[in-house]
Short mmCIF file of C-alpha atoms in Angstrom, two decimals:
data_model
loop_
_atom_site.label_atom_id
_atom_site.label_comp_id
_atom_site.label_asym_id
_atom_site.label_seq_id
_atom_site.Cartn_x
_atom_site.Cartn_y
_atom_site.Cartn_z
CA MET J 1 0.00 0.00 0.00
CA THR J 2 1.24 3.42 -0.86
CA VAL J 3 0.46 6.36 1.37
CA GLN J 4 0.51 9.65 -0.53
CA GLY J 5 1.27 12.93 1.13
CA HIS J 6 2.23 14.01 4.56
CA VAL J 7 -1.27 14.69 5.90
CA GLU J 8 -2.48 11.17 5.19
CA ALA J 9 0.79 9.73 6.49
CA ARG J 10 0.53 11.75 9.70
CA ARG J 11 -3.01 10.55 10.30
CA LEU J 12 -1.80 6.94 10.04
CA TRP J 13 1.18 7.61 12.30
CA GLN J 14 -1.17 9.02 14.92
CA LYS J 15 -3.41 5.96 14.57
CA ALA J 16 -0.37 3.68 14.95
CA LEU J 17 0.68 5.62 18.04
CA GLN J 18 -2.69 4.97 19.65
CA GLU J 19 -2.82 1.31 18.64
CA MET J 20 0.68 0.71 19.97
CA GLN J 21 -0.23 2.63 23.15
CA ALA J 22 3.03 4.46 22.60
CA ASP J 23 3.93 7.78 24.14
CA VAL J 24 5.76 9.04 21.10
CA LEU J 25 6.53 7.99 17.55
CA LEU J 26 9.41 9.56 15.66
CA VAL J 27 9.73 9.43 11.89
CA LEU J 28 13.17 10.10 10.50
CA ASP J 29 15.35 9.39 7.55
CA GLU J 30 18.24 6.97 7.86
CA SER J 31 20.71 9.75 8.60
CA GLY J 32 18.69 10.73 11.69
CA TYR J 33 16.98 13.72 10.10
CA LEU J 34 13.73 14.13 12.01
CA ILE J 35 10.77 14.31 9.63
CA ASP J 36 7.91 14.22 12.10
CA THR J 37 7.00 13.50 15.71
CA VAL J 38 3.63 12.35 16.97
CA GLY J 39 2.83 12.17 20.67
CA SER J 40 5.10 13.39 23.43
CA ARG J 41 6.97 12.22 26.49
CA PRO J 42 8.30 14.62 29.15
CA GLY J 43 12.03 15.22 28.97
CA LEU J 44 12.46 13.44 25.66
CA SER J 45 14.64 15.20 23.09
CA ALA J 46 13.30 14.01 19.75
CA GLU J 47 16.34 15.30 17.85
CA THR J 48 18.86 13.53 20.07
CA LEU J 49 16.87 10.31 20.15
CA SER J 50 16.48 10.30 16.38
CA SER J 51 20.19 10.79 15.74
CA LEU J 52 21.07 8.04 18.22
CA ALA J 53 18.51 5.66 16.73
CA ALA J 54 19.87 6.28 13.25
CA ALA J 55 23.40 5.64 14.49
CA SER J 56 22.32 2.37 16.12
CA LEU J 57 20.72 1.16 12.92
CA MET J 58 23.84 2.19 11.00
CA ALA J 59 25.87 0.20 13.51
CA LEU J 60 23.78 -2.90 12.82
CA ARG J 61 24.33 -2.42 9.13
CA GLU J 62 28.08 -2.03 9.63
CA ILE J 63 28.14 -5.15 11.82
CA ARG J 64 26.47 -7.13 9.05
CA HIS J 65 28.92 -5.64 6.57
CA GLN J 66 32.04 -6.27 8.68
CA ALA J 67 30.93 -9.80 9.57
CA HIS J 68 30.16 -10.54 5.89
CA ILE J 69 26.76 -11.98 6.69
CA GLY J 70 24.87 -9.92 4.10
CA GLN J 71 21.93 -7.55 4.51
CA SER J 72 18.60 -8.93 5.64
CA ASP J 73 15.65 -8.94 3.26
CA ASP J 74 13.31 -8.53 6.18
CA HIS J 75 12.90 -5.35 8.19
CA GLU J 76 15.18 -5.29 11.18
CA LEU J 77 13.54 -4.42 14.49
CA VAL J 78 15.40 -3.36 17.58
CA ILE J 79 13.60 -3.51 20.93
CA LEU J 80 15.07 -2.07 24.10
CA GLU J 81 13.38 -2.67 27.44
CA GLY J 82 13.83 -0.91 30.76
CA PRO J 83 11.84 -0.41 33.96
CA GLN J 84 10.32 2.84 32.66
CA GLY J 85 9.31 1.58 29.25
CA ARG J 86 10.40 0.31 25.89
CA VAL J 87 11.84 1.59 22.65
CA ILE J 88 11.16 -0.05 19.31
CA MET J 89 13.05 1.10 16.25
CA GLY J 90 13.49 -0.09 12.73
CA LYS J 91 14.04 0.95 9.15
CA GLY J 92 11.29 0.57 6.61
CA ARG J 93 11.02 1.19 2.92
CA GLN J 94 12.73 4.17 1.27
CA GLY J 95 15.03 4.39 4.27
CA LEU J 96 12.29 5.78 6.49
CA VAL J 97 13.11 5.00 10.13
CA PHE J 98 10.53 4.76 12.92
CA VAL J 99 11.20 4.99 16.64
CA ALA J 100 8.42 4.33 19.14
CA VAL J 101 8.73 4.94 22.87
CA LEU J 102 6.26 2.92 24.91
CA PRO J 103 5.28 3.02 28.58
CA PRO J 104 6.11 -0.06 30.70
CA ASP J 105 2.52 -1.32 30.76
CA SER J 106 2.16 -1.41 26.96
CA PHE J 107 1.41 -4.67 25.21
CA LEU J 108 4.61 -5.46 23.33
CA GLY J 109 3.17 -8.10 21.00
CA MET J 110 0.56 -5.71 19.62
CA ALA J 111 3.03 -2.84 19.42
CA ARG J 112 5.47 -4.99 17.50
CA LEU J 113 2.78 -6.02 15.03
CA ILE J 114 1.68 -2.43 14.40
CA PHE J 115 5.30 -1.33 14.12
CA LYS J 116 6.02 -3.98 11.48
CA GLN J 117 3.07 -2.66 9.49
CA LEU J 118 4.60 0.80 9.59
CA LEU J 119 7.86 -0.56 8.21
CA GLU J 120 6.21 -2.54 5.46
CA ARG J 121 4.16 0.34 4.10
CA GLN J 122 5.25 2.46 1.18
CA TRP J 123 5.32 6.04 2.46
CA ASN J 124 5.41 8.61 -0.27
CA VAL J 125 6.23 11.51 1.99
CA ALA J 126 8.84 14.06 1.10
CA LEU J 127 12.29 13.27 2.41
CA PRO J 128 14.92 15.96 2.82
CA SER J 129 16.70 16.68 -0.39
CA ALA J 130 19.43 19.18 -1.04
CA ASP J 131 18.16 20.40 -4.36
CA ASP J 132 14.46 19.84 -4.08
CA LEU J 133 12.79 22.87 -2.60
CA SER J 134 9.58 21.94 -4.32
CA ALA J 135 8.94 18.82 -2.27
CA PRO J 136 6.71 20.09 0.50
CA PRO J 137 6.50 17.78 3.51
CA PHE J 138 3.58 19.76 4.90
CA PRO J 139 0.51 21.27 3.28
CA GLY J 140 1.24 24.75 2.08
CA ALA J 141 4.96 24.21 2.40
CA ASP J 142 5.44 25.58 -1.06
CA GLU J 143 5.11 29.03 0.52
CA LEU J 144 8.80 29.35 1.11
CA PRO J 145 10.19 32.30 3.04
CA ASP J 146 9.85 35.24 0.74
CA ASP J 147 13.02 36.82 1.97
CA PHE J 148 15.97 34.50 1.58
CA GLU J 149 18.06 37.64 1.30
CA GLU J 150 17.46 38.32 4.99
CA LEU J 151 18.46 34.75 5.81
CA GLU J 152 21.55 35.09 3.65
CA GLY J 153 22.59 38.14 5.61
CA PHE J 154 22.20 36.50 9.01
CA ASP J 155 25.24 37.17 11.20
CA LEU J 156 26.29 34.35 13.51
CA ASP J 157 27.76 36.96 15.84
CA ALA J 158 24.19 37.56 17.00
CA ILE J 159 24.21 34.25 18.85
CA TRP J 160 27.93 33.42 19.08
CA SER J 161 29.23 33.86 22.61
CA ASN J 162 32.96 33.11 22.12
CA GLY J 163 32.88 31.64 25.59
CA SER J 164 32.87 28.16 26.92
CA SER J 165 29.75 26.19 27.83
CA MET G 1 15.96 22.02 3.07
CA LEU G 2 12.67 21.34 4.79
CA VAL G 3 10.10 24.04 5.26
CA ASN G 4 7.29 23.65 7.78
CA VAL G 5 4.91 26.49 7.11
CA GLN G 6 2.60 25.51 9.99
CA LYS G 7 5.40 25.84 12.52
CA ARG G 8 7.19 28.54 10.48
CA GLU G 9 10.34 26.47 10.63
CA LEU G 10 13.12 25.98 8.15
CA GLN G 11 15.28 22.88 8.65
CA VAL G 12 18.68 22.81 7.03
CA LYS G 13 21.43 20.23 7.20
CA ILE G 14 25.13 21.00 7.12
CA VAL G 15 27.63 18.15 7.09
CA TYR G 16 31.25 18.42 8.20
CA TYR G 17 33.18 16.12 5.88
CA GLY G 18 36.87 15.32 5.69
CA PRO G 19 39.59 12.78 6.41
CA ALA G 20 40.00 11.04 9.74
CA LEU G 21 41.29 13.19 12.61
CA SER G 22 41.12 16.40 10.58
CA GLY G 23 39.02 18.14 13.26
CA LYS G 24 35.39 17.71 12.20
CA THR G 25 34.22 16.79 15.69
CA THR G 26 36.34 19.60 17.17
CA ASN G 27 34.52 22.06 14.90
CA ILE G 28 31.09 20.91 16.03
CA GLU G 29 32.24 20.89 19.68
CA GLN G 30 33.36 24.51 19.36
CA VAL G 31 30.03 25.48 17.81
CA TYR G 32 28.30 23.75 20.71
CA LYS G 33 30.39 25.67 23.26
CA SER G 34 29.83 28.98 21.50
CA ILE G 35 26.05 28.85 21.15
CA PRO G 36 23.93 29.57 24.23
CA PRO G 37 22.11 26.49 25.58
CA ASN G 38 18.68 27.96 24.80
CA ARG G 39 19.66 28.11 21.12
CA ARG G 40 20.95 24.59 20.67
CA SER G 41 20.28 20.92 21.35
CA GLU G 42 22.59 18.65 23.27
CA LEU G 43 25.62 17.47 21.34
CA THR G 44 25.54 13.81 20.43
CA VAL G 45 29.08 12.56 20.03
CA MET G 46 29.93 8.95 19.47
CA LYS G 47 33.65 8.47 19.80
CA THR G 48 35.81 5.43 20.33
CA ARG G 49 38.56 5.53 22.96
CA GLY G 50 41.02 6.84 20.39
CA ASP G 51 38.85 9.92 19.73
CA ARG G 52 37.61 8.53 16.43
CA THR G 53 34.02 9.27 15.45
CA LEU G 54 32.08 6.01 15.23
CA PHE G 55 29.00 7.05 13.32
CA PHE G 56 28.36 10.74 13.40
CA ASP G 57 28.15 13.71 15.72
CA TYR G 58 25.05 15.80 15.75
CA MET G 59 23.66 19.01 17.15
CA GLN G 60 20.91 21.39 16.23
CA MET G 61 21.03 25.15 16.59
CA GLU G 62 18.42 27.84 16.18
CA LEU G 63 19.13 31.19 14.61
CA GLY G 64 16.05 32.85 16.07
CA LYS G 65 13.40 34.39 13.87
CA VAL G 66 14.69 35.46 10.48
CA ALA G 67 12.43 36.48 7.60
CA GLY G 68 9.40 35.27 9.60
CA PHE G 69 10.82 31.78 9.93
CA THR G 70 12.83 29.98 12.59
CA PRO G 71 15.77 28.37 10.83
CA ARG G 72 16.97 25.25 12.61
CA ILE G 73 20.46 24.28 11.58
CA ASN G 74 21.29 20.59 11.90
CA LEU G 75 25.03 20.01 12.07
CA TYR G 76 26.48 16.58 11.41
CA THR G 77 29.96 15.19 11.14
CA VAL G 78 30.84 12.02 9.28
CA PRO G 79 33.30 9.41 10.52
CA GLY G 80 36.58 10.03 8.72
CA GLN G 81 37.97 6.53 8.78
CA VAL G 82 38.21 4.91 5.35
CA MET G 83 36.12 1.86 6.31
CA TYR G 84 33.05 3.95 7.10
CA ALA G 85 32.33 5.00 3.53
CA MET G 86 28.79 3.64 3.69
CA THR G 87 28.00 5.62 6.83
CA ARG G 88 29.45 8.80 5.31
CA LYS G 89 27.20 8.44 2.30
CA ILE G 90 24.11 7.97 4.45
CA VAL G 91 24.93 11.02 6.58
CA LEU G 92 25.49 13.10 3.44
CA ARG G 93 22.01 12.30 2.20
CA GLY G 94 19.81 15.38 2.30
CA ALA G 95 22.72 17.71 3.01
CA ASP G 96 22.11 21.35 2.11
CA ALA G 97 25.77 22.29 2.48
CA VAL G 98 29.11 20.64 3.18
CA ILE G 99 32.04 21.97 5.16
CA PHE G 100 35.14 20.11 4.09
CA VAL G 101 37.66 20.05 6.93
CA ALA G 102 41.14 19.47 5.52
CA ASP G 103 44.19 18.65 7.60
CA SER G 104 47.10 21.07 7.09
CA SER G 105 49.71 18.49 8.02
CA PRO G 106 51.90 17.77 4.99
CA ILE G 107 51.73 14.05 5.68
CA ARG G 108 47.91 14.14 5.46
CA ILE G 109 47.68 15.69 1.99
CA ARG G 110 46.96 12.34 0.38
CA GLU G 111 44.15 11.68 2.87
CA ASN G 112 42.68 15.10 2.12
CA LEU G 113 42.63 14.32 -1.58
CA TYR G 114 41.13 10.87 -1.10
CA SER G 115 38.36 12.26 1.09
CA TRP G 116 37.74 15.22 -1.25
CA ARG G 117 37.32 12.92 -4.24
CA GLN G 118 35.08 10.59 -2.29
CA LEU G 119 32.88 13.51 -1.26
CA PHE G 120 32.14 14.34 -4.90
CA GLN G 121 31.65 10.69 -5.74
CA HIS G 122 29.08 10.37 -2.95
CA LEU G 123 27.30 13.58 -3.97
CA GLU G 124 27.02 12.28 -7.51
CA GLU G 125 25.76 8.90 -6.34
CA LEU G 126 23.15 10.67 -4.23
CA ASN G 127 22.04 12.63 -7.30
CA ILE G 128 22.89 15.90 -5.63
CA SER G 129 23.44 18.46 -8.33
CA LEU G 130 26.99 19.74 -7.97
CA GLU G 131 26.22 22.99 -9.76
CA GLY G 132 25.99 25.64 -7.10
CA PHE G 133 25.98 23.09 -4.29
CA PRO G 134 27.35 24.94 -1.24
CA ILE G 135 30.79 23.64 -0.24
CA VAL G 136 33.13 25.51 2.07
CA VAL G 137 36.69 24.34 2.65
CA GLN G 138 38.43 24.77 5.97
CA TRP G 139 42.21 24.40 6.22
CA ASN G 140 42.42 23.24 9.80
CA LYS G 141 45.42 22.89 12.14
CA ARG G 142 47.13 26.00 10.78
CA ASP G 143 49.07 26.16 14.06
CA LEU G 144 51.15 23.13 13.13
CA PRO G 145 54.77 24.24 12.85
CA ASN G 146 55.13 22.37 9.57
CA ALA G 147 51.66 23.20 8.17
CA ALA G 148 51.57 22.80 4.40
CA PRO G 149 51.39 26.11 2.49
CA ILE G 150 47.83 27.08 1.53
CA PRO G 151 48.62 27.27 -2.24
CA LEU G 152 49.84 23.67 -2.10
CA LEU G 153 46.68 22.52 -0.31
CA GLU G 154 44.50 24.45 -2.76
CA GLN G 155 46.34 23.06 -5.74
CA THR G 156 46.11 19.49 -4.44
CA LEU G 157 42.33 19.66 -4.10
CA GLY G 158 41.90 21.84 -7.17
CA VAL G 159 40.01 24.41 -5.12
CA ASN G 160 41.61 27.49 -6.73
CA GLY G 161 38.89 30.02 -6.01
CA ARG G 162 36.00 27.70 -6.82
CA TYR G 163 34.99 27.35 -3.19
CA PRO G 164 35.33 29.69 -0.21
CA THR G 165 38.23 28.64 1.98
CA PHE G 166 39.09 29.49 5.58
CA GLU G 167 42.14 28.93 7.71
CA ALA G 168 41.37 27.53 11.14
CA VAL G 169 42.71 26.21 14.38
CA ALA G 170 39.50 24.51 15.45
CA ILE G 171 40.87 23.32 18.75
CA ARG G 172 41.29 27.00 19.75
CA ASN G 173 37.99 28.02 18.19
CA ILE G 174 39.74 30.02 15.48
CA GLY G 175 38.05 30.07 12.09
CA VAL G 176 35.15 27.84 13.20
CA LYS G 177 32.51 30.56 13.18
CA GLU G 178 33.72 32.07 9.90
CA THR G 179 33.53 28.70 8.16
CA LEU G 180 30.03 27.99 9.42
CA GLN G 181 28.90 31.52 8.59
CA ALA G 182 30.11 31.07 5.01
CA ALA G 183 28.26 27.76 4.67
CA LEU G 184 25.03 29.33 5.95
CA LYS G 185 25.38 32.26 3.58
CA LEU G 186 25.97 29.98 0.61
CA LEU G 187 23.07 27.67 1.34
CA PHE G 188 20.60 30.52 1.85
CA LYS G 189 21.93 32.13 -1.32
CA LYS G 190 21.26 28.87 -3.15
CA GLY G 191 17.79 28.77 -1.58
CA ARG G 192 17.15 32.24 -2.97
CA SER G 193 18.37 31.41 -6.46
CA ASP G 194 16.40 28.13 -6.50
CA GLU G 195 13.31 30.06 -5.44
CA ARG G 196 13.86 32.57 -8.24
CA THR G 197 14.28 29.80 -10.79
CA LYS G 198 11.11 28.16 -9.54
CA SER G 199 9.08 31.33 -9.74
CA GLN G 200 10.15 32.15 -13.29
CA PRO G 201 7.47 31.28 -15.87
CA LYS G 202 8.34 28.21 -17.86
CA PRO G 203 8.78 28.84 -21.59
CA THR G 204 5.99 27.47 -23.71
CA PRO G 205 7.11 24.85 -26.22
#
């Protein structure tokens, strides 16, 4: 099944979030670029989690590569469990990566099933592209900032402290 | 470049690329130290014991409101070691600009060249149009007593005025800001020219 457009995709991600009883679902590309977040969890940094998840999946790929065992045809799922909950992550078609954070009382079997469905779907949402400004990930995203000149003139000195952290 | 009109956000991705141990992580660490905490994310650094980047380093910074939008700048480094070519290519995907960090040590010139060539190979494989693609070159470690002369470094990479270049001592936070500023300027300039091209009426056949 192919899901066209970000609005439809987002609706399905929200539905998946509810069915998995997850707190949060992150959608990213395989480099860790955060495309969307549904749900929330206090104290969770979506950007940091997405870059770490992408790195972990890259690590798995490198392990396969270094061990000469070949890449799997099936979608690889990683499940982490701890006393405060669970994390499920995996890479689906087109390199789209999903990360779900679940509370401890969630039903893992159901969550896993729903998650697999996410990975198996064909998501035709816009992924970041260096030279494709016309691929809007959100409705109305074709209204780009009308003043790139102002952006071009931005001076880093405005936020650069020259000090230490 | 991702634009979220609902949130009035502009997401851009800049990748620090270059040979192993040239100072890519040091650059991003200096950016992290120089930006106030309320304007940046935490820095994710994955290093081995020998200070080698395993996968990538990452941080996000906010420029504040500019032109009615909040630009969020995502900074990545790639692992420099030769064996991580696949990871480098993945991290490069979706890049809006590249900062190439070259090592000024004369014994690293070959590594600079290898990495420079691989960068263009990856960009081509990723179907990133090289015409006008923002690349800034940083000659790092200029404080080395035997640092290679800039003309030699430029000649080796074939830079010769085609890309902006900056001298730096990243470990002392010298030249880091200037390099990043140049990359931002170039990528927003490209955004402007792309926007102009897009808005021009297409000729009728």
